[in-house]
Tab-separated table of C-alpha atoms in Angstrom:
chain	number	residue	atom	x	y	z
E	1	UNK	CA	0.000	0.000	0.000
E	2	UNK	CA	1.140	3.651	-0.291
E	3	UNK	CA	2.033	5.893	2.410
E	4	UNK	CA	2.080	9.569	3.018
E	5	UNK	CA	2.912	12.144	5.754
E	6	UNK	CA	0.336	13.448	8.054
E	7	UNK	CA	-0.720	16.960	7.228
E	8	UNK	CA	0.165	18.513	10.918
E	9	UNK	CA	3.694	16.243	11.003
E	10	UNK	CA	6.089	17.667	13.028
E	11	UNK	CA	9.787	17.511	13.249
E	12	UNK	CA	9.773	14.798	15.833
E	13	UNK	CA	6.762	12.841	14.383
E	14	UNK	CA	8.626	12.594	11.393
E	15	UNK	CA	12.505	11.754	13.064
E	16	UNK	CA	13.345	8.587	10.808
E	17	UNK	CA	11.117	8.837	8.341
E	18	UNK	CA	12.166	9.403	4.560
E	19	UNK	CA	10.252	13.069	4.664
E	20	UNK	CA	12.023	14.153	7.600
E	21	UNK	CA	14.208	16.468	6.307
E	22	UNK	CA	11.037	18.388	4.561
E	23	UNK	CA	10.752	20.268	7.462
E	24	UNK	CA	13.845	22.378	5.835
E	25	UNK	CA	13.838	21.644	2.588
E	26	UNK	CA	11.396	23.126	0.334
E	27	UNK	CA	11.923	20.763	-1.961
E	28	UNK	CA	10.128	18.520	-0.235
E	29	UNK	CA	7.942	19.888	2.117
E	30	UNK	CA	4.942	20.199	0.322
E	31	UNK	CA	3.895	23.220	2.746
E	32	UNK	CA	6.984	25.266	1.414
E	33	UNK	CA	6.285	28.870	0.026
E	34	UNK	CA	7.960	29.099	-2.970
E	35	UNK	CA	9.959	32.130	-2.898
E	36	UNK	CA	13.355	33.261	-4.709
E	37	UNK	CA	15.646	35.369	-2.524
E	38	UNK	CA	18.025	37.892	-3.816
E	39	UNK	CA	20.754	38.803	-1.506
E	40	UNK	CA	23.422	41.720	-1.341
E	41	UNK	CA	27.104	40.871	-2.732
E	42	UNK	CA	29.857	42.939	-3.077
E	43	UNK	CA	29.391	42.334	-6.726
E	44	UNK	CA	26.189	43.727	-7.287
E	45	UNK	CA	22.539	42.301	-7.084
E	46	UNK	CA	21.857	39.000	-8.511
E	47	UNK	CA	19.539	35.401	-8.253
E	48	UNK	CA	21.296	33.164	-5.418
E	49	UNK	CA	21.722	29.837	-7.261
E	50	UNK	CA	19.061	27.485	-7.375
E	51	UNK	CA	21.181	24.705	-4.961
E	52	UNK	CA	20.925	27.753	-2.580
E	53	UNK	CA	17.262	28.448	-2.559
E	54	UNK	CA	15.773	28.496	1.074
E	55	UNK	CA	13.070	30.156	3.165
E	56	UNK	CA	13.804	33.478	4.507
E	57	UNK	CA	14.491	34.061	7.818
E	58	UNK	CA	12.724	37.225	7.514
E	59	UNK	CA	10.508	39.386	4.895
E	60	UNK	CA	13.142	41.565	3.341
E	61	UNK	CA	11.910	44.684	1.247
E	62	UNK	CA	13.336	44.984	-2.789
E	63	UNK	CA	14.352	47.813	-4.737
E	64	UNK	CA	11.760	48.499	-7.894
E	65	UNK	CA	14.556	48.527	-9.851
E	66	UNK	CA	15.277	44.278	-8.500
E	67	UNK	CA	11.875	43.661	-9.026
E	68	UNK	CA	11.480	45.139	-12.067
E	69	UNK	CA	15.000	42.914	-13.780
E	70	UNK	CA	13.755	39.463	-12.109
E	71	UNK	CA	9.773	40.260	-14.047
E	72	UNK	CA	11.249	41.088	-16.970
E	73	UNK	CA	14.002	38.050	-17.026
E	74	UNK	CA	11.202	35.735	-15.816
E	75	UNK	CA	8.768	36.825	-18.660
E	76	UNK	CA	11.513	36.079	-21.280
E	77	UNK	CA	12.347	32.774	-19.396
E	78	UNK	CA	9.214	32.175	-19.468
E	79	UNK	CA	8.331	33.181	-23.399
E	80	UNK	CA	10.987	31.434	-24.933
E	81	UNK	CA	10.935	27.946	-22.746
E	82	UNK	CA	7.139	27.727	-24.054
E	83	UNK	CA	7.752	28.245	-27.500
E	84	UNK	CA	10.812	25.568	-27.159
E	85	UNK	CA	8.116	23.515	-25.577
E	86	UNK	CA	5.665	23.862	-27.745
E	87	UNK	CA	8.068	23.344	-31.131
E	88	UNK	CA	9.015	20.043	-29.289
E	89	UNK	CA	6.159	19.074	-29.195
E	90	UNK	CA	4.714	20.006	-32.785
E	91	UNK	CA	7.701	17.605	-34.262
E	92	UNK	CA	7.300	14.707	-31.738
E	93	UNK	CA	3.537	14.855	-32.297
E	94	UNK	CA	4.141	14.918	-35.868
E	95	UNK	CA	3.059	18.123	-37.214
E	96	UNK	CA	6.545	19.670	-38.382
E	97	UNK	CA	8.725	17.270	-39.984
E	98	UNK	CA	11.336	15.457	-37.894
E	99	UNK	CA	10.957	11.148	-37.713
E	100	UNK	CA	7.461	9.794	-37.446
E	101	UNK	CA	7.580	6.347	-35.501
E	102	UNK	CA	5.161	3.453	-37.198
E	103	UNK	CA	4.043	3.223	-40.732
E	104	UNK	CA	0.975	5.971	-40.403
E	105	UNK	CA	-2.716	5.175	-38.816
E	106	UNK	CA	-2.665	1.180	-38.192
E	107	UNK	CA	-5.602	-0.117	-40.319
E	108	UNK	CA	-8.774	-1.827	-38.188
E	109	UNK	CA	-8.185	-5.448	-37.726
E	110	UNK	CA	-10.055	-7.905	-39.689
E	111	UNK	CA	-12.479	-10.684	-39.346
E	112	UNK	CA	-10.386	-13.421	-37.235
E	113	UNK	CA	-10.651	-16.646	-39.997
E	114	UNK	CA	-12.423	-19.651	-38.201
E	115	UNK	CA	-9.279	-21.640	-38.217
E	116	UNK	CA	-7.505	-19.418	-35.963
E	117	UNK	CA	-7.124	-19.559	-31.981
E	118	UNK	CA	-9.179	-16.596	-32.284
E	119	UNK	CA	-11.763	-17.413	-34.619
E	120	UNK	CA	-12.758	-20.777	-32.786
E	121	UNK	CA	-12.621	-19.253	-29.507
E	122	UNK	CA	-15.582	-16.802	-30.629
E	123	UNK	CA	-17.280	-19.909	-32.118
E	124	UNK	CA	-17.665	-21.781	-29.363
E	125	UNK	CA	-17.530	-19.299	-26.156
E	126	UNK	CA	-21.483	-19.270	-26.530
E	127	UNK	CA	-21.185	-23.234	-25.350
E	128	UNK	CA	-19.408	-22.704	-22.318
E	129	UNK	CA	-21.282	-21.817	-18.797
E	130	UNK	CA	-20.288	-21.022	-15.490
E	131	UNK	CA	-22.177	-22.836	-12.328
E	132	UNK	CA	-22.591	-21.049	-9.515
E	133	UNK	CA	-24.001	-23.928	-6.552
E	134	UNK	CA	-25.166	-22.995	-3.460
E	135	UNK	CA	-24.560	-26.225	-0.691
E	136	UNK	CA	-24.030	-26.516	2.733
E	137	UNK	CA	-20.841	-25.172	3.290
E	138	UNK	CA	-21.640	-22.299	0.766
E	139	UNK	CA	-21.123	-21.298	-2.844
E	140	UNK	CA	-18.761	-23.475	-4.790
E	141	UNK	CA	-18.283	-22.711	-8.889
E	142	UNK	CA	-16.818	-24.627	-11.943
E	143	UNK	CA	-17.857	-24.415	-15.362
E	144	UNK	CA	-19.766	-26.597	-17.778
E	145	UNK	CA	-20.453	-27.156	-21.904
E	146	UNK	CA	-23.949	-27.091	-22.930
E	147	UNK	CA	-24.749	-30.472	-24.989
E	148	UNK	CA	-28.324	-29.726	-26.375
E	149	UNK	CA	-30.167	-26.690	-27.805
E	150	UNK	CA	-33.219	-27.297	-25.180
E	151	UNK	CA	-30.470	-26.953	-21.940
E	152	UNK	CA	-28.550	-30.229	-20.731
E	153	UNK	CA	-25.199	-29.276	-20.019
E	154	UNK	CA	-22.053	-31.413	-18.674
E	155	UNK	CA	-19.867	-30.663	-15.601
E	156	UNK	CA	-18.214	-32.193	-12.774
E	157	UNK	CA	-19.679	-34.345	-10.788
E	158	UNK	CA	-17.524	-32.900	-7.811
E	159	UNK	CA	-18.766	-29.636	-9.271
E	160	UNK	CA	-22.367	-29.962	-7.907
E	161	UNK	CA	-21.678	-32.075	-5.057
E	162	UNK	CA	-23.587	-31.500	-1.994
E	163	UNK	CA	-25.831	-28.927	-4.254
E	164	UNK	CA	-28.883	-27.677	-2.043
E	165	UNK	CA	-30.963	-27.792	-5.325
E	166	UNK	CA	-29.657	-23.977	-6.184
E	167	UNK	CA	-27.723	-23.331	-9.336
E	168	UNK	CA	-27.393	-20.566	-11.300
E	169	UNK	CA	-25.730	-21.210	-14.545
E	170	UNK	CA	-24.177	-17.657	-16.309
E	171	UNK	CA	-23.112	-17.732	-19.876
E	172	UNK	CA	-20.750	-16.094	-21.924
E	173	UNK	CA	-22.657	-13.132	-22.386
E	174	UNK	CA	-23.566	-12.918	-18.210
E	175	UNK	CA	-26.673	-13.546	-19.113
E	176	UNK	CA	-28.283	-15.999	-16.582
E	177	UNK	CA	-30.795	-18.825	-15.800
E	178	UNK	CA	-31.320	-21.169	-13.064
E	179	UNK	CA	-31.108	-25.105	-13.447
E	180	UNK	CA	-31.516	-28.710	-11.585
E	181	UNK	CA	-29.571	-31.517	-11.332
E	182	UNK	CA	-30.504	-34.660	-13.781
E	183	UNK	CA	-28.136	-36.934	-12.438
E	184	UNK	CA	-24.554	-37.938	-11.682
E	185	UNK	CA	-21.846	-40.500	-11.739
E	186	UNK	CA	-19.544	-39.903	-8.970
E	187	UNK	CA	-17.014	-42.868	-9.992
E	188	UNK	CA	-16.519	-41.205	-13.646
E	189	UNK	CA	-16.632	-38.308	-12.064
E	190	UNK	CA	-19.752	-36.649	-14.771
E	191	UNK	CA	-23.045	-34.824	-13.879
E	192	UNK	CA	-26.169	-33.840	-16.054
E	193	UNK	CA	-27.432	-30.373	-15.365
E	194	UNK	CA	-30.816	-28.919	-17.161
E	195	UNK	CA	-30.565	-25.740	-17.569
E	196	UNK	CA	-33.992	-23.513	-17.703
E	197	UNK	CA	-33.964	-22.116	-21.322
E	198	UNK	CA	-34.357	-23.287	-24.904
E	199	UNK	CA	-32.631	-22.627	-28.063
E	200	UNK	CA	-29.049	-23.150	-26.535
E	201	UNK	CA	-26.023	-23.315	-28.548
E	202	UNK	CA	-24.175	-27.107	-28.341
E	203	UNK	CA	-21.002	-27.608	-28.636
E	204	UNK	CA	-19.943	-30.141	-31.206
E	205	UNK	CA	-18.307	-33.338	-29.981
E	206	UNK	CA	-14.890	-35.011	-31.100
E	207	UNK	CA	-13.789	-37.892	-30.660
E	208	UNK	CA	-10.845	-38.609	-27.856
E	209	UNK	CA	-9.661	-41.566	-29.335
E	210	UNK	CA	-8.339	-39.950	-32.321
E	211	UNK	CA	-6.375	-37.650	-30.258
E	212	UNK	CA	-2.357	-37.942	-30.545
E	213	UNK	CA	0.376	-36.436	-28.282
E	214	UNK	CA	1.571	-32.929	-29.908
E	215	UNK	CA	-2.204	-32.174	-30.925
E	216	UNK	CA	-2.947	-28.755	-29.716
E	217	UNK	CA	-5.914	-27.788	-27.445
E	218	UNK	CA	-7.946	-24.946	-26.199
E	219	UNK	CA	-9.228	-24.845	-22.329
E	220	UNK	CA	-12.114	-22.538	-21.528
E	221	UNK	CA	-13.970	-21.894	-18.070
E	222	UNK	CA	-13.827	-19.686	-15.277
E	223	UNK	CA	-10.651	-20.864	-13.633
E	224	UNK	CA	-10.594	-18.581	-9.798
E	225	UNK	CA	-13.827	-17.323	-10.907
E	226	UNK	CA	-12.587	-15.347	-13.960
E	227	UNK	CA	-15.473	-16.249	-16.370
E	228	UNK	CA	-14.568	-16.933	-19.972
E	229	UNK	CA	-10.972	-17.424	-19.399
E	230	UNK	CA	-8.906	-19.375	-22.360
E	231	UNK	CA	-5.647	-20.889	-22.263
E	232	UNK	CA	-3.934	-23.084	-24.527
E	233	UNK	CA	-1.437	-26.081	-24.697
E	234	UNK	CA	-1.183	-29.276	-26.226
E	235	UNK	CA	-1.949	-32.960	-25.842
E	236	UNK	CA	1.126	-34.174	-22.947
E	237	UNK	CA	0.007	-37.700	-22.643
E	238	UNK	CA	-3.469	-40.367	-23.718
E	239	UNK	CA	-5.107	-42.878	-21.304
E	240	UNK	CA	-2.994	-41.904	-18.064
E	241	UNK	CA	-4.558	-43.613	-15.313
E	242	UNK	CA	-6.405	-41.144	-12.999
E	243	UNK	CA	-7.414	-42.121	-9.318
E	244	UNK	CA	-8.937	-39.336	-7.358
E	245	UNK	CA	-11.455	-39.634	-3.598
E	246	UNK	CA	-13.986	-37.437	-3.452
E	247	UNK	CA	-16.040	-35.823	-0.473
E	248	UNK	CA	-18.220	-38.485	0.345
E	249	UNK	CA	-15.869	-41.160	0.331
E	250	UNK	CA	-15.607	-42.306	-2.782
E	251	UNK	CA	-13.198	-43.251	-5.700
E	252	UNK	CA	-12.831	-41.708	-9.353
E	253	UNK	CA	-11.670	-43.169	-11.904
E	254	UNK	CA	-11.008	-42.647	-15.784
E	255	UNK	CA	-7.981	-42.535	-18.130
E	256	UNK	CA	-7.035	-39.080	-18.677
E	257	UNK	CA	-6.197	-37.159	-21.387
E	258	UNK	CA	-3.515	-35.135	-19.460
E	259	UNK	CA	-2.511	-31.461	-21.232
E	260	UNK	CA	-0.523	-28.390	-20.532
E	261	UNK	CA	-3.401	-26.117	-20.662
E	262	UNK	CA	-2.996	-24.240	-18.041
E	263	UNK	CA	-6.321	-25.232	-15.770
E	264	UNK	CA	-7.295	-24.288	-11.913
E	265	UNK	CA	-9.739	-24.698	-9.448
E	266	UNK	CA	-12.776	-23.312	-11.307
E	267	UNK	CA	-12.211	-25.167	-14.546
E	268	UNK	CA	-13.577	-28.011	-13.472
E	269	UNK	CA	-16.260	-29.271	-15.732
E	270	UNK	CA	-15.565	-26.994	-18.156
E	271	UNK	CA	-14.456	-28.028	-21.824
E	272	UNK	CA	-11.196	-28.925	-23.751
E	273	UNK	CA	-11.645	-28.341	-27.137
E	274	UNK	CA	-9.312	-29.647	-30.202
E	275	UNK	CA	-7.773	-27.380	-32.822
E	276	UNK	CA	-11.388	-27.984	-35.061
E	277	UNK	CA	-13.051	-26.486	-31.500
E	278	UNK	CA	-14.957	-30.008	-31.697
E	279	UNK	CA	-14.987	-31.115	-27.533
E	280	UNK	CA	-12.031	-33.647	-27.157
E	281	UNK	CA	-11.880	-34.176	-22.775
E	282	UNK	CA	-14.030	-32.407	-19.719
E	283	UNK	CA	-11.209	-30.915	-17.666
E	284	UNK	CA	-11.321	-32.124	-14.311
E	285	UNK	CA	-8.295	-32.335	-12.131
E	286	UNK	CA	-4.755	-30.475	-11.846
E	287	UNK	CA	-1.770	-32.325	-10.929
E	288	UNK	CA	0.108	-29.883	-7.955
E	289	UNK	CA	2.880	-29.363	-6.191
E	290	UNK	CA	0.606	-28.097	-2.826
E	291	UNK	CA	-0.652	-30.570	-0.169
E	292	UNK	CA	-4.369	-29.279	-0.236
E	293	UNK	CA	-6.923	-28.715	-2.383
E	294	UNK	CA	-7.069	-25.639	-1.114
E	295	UNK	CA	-3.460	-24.151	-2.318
E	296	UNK	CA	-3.680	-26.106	-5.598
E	297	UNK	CA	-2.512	-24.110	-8.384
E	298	UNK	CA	-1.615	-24.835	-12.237
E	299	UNK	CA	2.030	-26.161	-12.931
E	300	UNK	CA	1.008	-27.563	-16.213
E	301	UNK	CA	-0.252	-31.047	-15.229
E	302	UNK	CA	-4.056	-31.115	-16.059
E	303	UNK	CA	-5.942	-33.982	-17.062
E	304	UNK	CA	-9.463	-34.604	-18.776
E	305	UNK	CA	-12.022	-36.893	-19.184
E	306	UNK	CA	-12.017	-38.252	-22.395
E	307	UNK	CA	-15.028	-37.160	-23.844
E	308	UNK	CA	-16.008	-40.541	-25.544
E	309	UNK	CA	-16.527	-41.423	-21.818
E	310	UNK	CA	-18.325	-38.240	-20.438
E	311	UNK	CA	-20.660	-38.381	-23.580
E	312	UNK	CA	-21.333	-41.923	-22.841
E	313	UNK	CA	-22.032	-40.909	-19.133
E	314	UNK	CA	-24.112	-37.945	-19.680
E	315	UNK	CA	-26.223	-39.860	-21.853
E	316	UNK	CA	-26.820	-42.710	-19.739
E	317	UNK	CA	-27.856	-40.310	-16.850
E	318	UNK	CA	-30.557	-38.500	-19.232
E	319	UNK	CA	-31.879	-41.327	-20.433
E	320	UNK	CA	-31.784	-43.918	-17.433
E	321	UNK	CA	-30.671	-41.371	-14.782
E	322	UNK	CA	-27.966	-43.596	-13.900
E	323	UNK	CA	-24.784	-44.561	-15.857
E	324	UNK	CA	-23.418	-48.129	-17.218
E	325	UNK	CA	-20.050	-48.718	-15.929
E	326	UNK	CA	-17.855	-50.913	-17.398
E	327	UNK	CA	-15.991	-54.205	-16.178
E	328	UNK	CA	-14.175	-57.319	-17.004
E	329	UNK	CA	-15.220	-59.126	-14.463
E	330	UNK	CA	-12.723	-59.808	-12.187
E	331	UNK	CA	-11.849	-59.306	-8.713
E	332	UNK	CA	-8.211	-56.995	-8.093
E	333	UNK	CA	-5.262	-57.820	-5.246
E	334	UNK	CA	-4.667	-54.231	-4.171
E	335	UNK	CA	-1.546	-55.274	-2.674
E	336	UNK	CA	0.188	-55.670	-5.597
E	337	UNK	CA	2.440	-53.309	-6.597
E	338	UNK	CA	4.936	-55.112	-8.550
E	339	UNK	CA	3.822	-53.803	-12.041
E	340	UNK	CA	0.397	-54.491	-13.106
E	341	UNK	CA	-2.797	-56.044	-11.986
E	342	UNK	CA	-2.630	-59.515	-10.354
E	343	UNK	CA	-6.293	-61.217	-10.435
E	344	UNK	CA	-7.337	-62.657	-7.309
E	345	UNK	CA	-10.947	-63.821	-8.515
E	346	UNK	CA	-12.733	-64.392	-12.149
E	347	UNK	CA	-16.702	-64.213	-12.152
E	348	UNK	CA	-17.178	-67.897	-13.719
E	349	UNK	CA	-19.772	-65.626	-16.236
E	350	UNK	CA	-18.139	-62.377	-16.602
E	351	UNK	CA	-15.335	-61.317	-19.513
E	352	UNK	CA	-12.079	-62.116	-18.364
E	353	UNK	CA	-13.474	-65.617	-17.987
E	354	UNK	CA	-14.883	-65.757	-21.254
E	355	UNK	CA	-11.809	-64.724	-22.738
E	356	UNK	CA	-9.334	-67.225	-20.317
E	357	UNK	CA	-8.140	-65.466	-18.293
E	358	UNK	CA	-7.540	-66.876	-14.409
E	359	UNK	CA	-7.062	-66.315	-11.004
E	360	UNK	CA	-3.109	-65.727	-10.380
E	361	UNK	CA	-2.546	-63.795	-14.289
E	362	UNK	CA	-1.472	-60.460	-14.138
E	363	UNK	CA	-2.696	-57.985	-16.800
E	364	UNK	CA	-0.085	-55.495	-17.929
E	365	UNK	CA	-1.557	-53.657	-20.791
E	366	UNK	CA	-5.187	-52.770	-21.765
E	367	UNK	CA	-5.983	-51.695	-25.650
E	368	UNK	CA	-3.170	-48.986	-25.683
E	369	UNK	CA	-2.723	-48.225	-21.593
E	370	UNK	CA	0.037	-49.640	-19.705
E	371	UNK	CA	-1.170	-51.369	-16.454
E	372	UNK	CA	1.548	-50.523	-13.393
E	373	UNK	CA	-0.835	-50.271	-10.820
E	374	UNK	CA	-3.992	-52.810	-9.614
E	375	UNK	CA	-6.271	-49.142	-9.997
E	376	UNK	CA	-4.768	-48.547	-13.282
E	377	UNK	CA	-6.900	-51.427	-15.001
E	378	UNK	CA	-10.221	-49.843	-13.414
E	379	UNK	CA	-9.586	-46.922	-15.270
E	380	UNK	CA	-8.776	-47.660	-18.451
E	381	UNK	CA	-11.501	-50.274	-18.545
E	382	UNK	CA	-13.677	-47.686	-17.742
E	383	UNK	CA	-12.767	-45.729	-20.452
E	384	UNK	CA	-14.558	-48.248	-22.912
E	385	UNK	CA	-18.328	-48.712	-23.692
E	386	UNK	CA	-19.444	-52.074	-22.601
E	387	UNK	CA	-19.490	-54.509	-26.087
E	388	UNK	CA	-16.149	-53.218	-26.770
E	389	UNK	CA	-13.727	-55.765	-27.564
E	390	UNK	CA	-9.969	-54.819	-26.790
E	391	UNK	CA	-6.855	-57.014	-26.598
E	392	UNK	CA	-4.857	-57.747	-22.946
E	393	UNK	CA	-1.775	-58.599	-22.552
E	394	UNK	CA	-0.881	-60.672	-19.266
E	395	UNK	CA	1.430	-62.604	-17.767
E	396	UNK	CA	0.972	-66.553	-16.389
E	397	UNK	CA	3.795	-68.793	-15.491
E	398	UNK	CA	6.419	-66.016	-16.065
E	399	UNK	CA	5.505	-65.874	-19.934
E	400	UNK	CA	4.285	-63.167	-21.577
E	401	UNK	CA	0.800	-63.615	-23.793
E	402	UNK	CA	-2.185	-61.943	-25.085
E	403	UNK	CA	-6.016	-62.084	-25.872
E	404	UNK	CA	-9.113	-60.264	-26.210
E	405	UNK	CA	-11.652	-59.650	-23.950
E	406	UNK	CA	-15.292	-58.288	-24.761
E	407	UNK	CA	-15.866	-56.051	-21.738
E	408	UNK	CA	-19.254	-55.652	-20.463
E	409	UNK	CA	-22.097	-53.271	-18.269
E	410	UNK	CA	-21.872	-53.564	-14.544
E	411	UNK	CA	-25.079	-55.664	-13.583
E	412	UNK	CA	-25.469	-53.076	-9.987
């Protein structure tokens, strides 16, 4: 914050103080009375220099004759400084001659083309919303995409956690409207808002499993509650295994798309868009250096849902009002941390049994997603509808093989 010295300071008031030689120095004593003081030589009459200038100890009378040299030297001080002033001036501002700086008046920008930053930024802004919830323990906000011109929209299941039925969604243009809940998924980590207006504009959807490392992407949300904030980064990594506990107890899981973007607490729910500004991932959590959610900040470790899986979700929970989550059908040892995902049980009618695998095998790889952890094969199984057929590599005996396994819907 700024300081300054008290009107009525006095010498010892101000003993230590930057200002405390203002007292005598009316230079800097604001309360100074600017006077010049011409004083007797044996020269003759003249201006004291300026390094000299001080308050009188006493009123002294002039001579007409004094007064009458220091007006007239002051008025042609004063006459010919302004006209140097003002010819300064002229040529800087560029009205006689001298160098003009730029290439004349800058011409008015154009129409951003759609395939720049720019361009699909303005495109798709109108898709992205802001949540305002009201729970419990107060307001809490993250930011959503609007999936369908009569008002579902996709966010965060974490985002509307604990939601005392209040939300206030605001859009792009801080216009607002309230809206409900539909329903959520707190293990994907997905919830179904309806917001209360028609004629909405959705965003369009990509698809995640085209996405390659070096793509670029665009994040947009309200990250720290700046609304309609965009950053920008690229793809870092596909299918890394995200495990996250929420609130209430429970366990997230999905394989993230993880990106540079730079993303904080207020993102959440909000979209990551490809280079085409067709939805590619639902950003959701920040890797950090901090120990609490509370001092998390961006150091360029985000991840997303993929949004094969959140559109899969979100349309479960509108149709059914529940989601389908997907399994192979066999039980985990969570003790195992010796690379991969040891199987302590097969469900005699589930997948992995179909497909022959055992009690005892360990499963390395999924489709494209390295297994290193027993949590790792929940969440990239999750990240596949169920009927999808993907290959598994495992190990038995010491020796390395593979098959493929036809996951299918939890039966819960």
């Amino acid at each position: 914050g700024q300081r300054r010295a008290d009107a009525g300071a006095t010498a010892a008031g101000a003993e230590g103080l930057w200002w405390s030689d203002a007292l005598s120095d009316p230079w800097r004593d604001p309360r100074a009375p600017a006077v010049v003081v011409a004083t007797p030589s044996t020269a003759g009459p003249e201006l004291e220099p300026a390094t000299s200038l001080r308050q009188p100890d006493r009123p002294r009378a002039a001579g007409l004759g004094m007064l009458l040299t220091i007006a007239v030297v002051t008025a042609l001080i004063a006459g010919g400084l302004g006209g140097t002033l003002g010819y300064v001036f002229a040529v800087r501002g560029g009205t006689i001659g001298g160098t003009q700086l730029g290439d004349g008046q800058a011409a008015p920008l154009a129409q951003r083309p759609p395939e720049t930053i720019a361009g699909l930024v303005k495109k798709v802004l109108p898709s992205v919303i802001t949540l305002r919830v009201e729970s419990g323990d107060g307001t809490s906000l993250g930011s959503g995409l609007i999936v369908s011109a009569d008002g579902f929209a996709v966010t965060n299941n974490h985002v509307v956690e604990g939601s005392s039925g209040s939300i206030v969604i605001t859009f792009s243009d801080a216009s607002t409207a309230s809206a409900k809940i539909v329903g959520s998924d707190p293990e994907s980590d997905i919830a179904v808002v309806k917001i209360a207006k028609d004629g909405l504009p959705p965003v369009e959807f990509g698809d995640s499993d085209a996405l390659q490392v070096g793509d670029p992407v665009i994040a947009i949300g309200s990250p720290l509650a700046l609304s309609n904030t965009v950053t920008y980064g690229i793809v870092s990594a596909l299918d890394r295994p995200i495990r996250t506990d929420d609130e209430a107890g429970g366990v997230r899981y999905y394989a993230a798309i993880q990106t540079d973007a730079a993303v904080n607490q207020g993102n959440s729910g909000g979209p990551l868009f490809d280079a085409a500004g067709r939805v590619v991932g639902v950003n959701s959590v920040i890797g950090s250096l901090a120990e609490d959610q509370e001092h998390a900040g961006n150091v360029g470790l985000a991840f997303a849902i993929p949004v094969n899986q959140a559109k899969r979700v979100a349309q479960d929970i509108i149709n059914t009002g529940k989601a389908k989550r997907t399994v192979i059908g066999a039980q985990l040892d969570s003790s195992y941390h010796s690379g991969g995902a040891k199987l302590t049980s097969v469900a005699s009618n589930g997948p992995a049994a179909a497909a022959g695998l055992r009690s005892g095998d360990t499963i390395t790889k999924i489709g494209n997603g390295v297994v290193e952890e027993p949590w790792d094969l929940i969440a990239l199984v999750r990240k596949y509808p169920p009927g999808a057929t993907v290959s598994v590599e495992y190990t038995r005996d010491g020796g390395r093989q593979t098959l493929s396994v036809t996951l299918a819907a939890d039966t819960k």
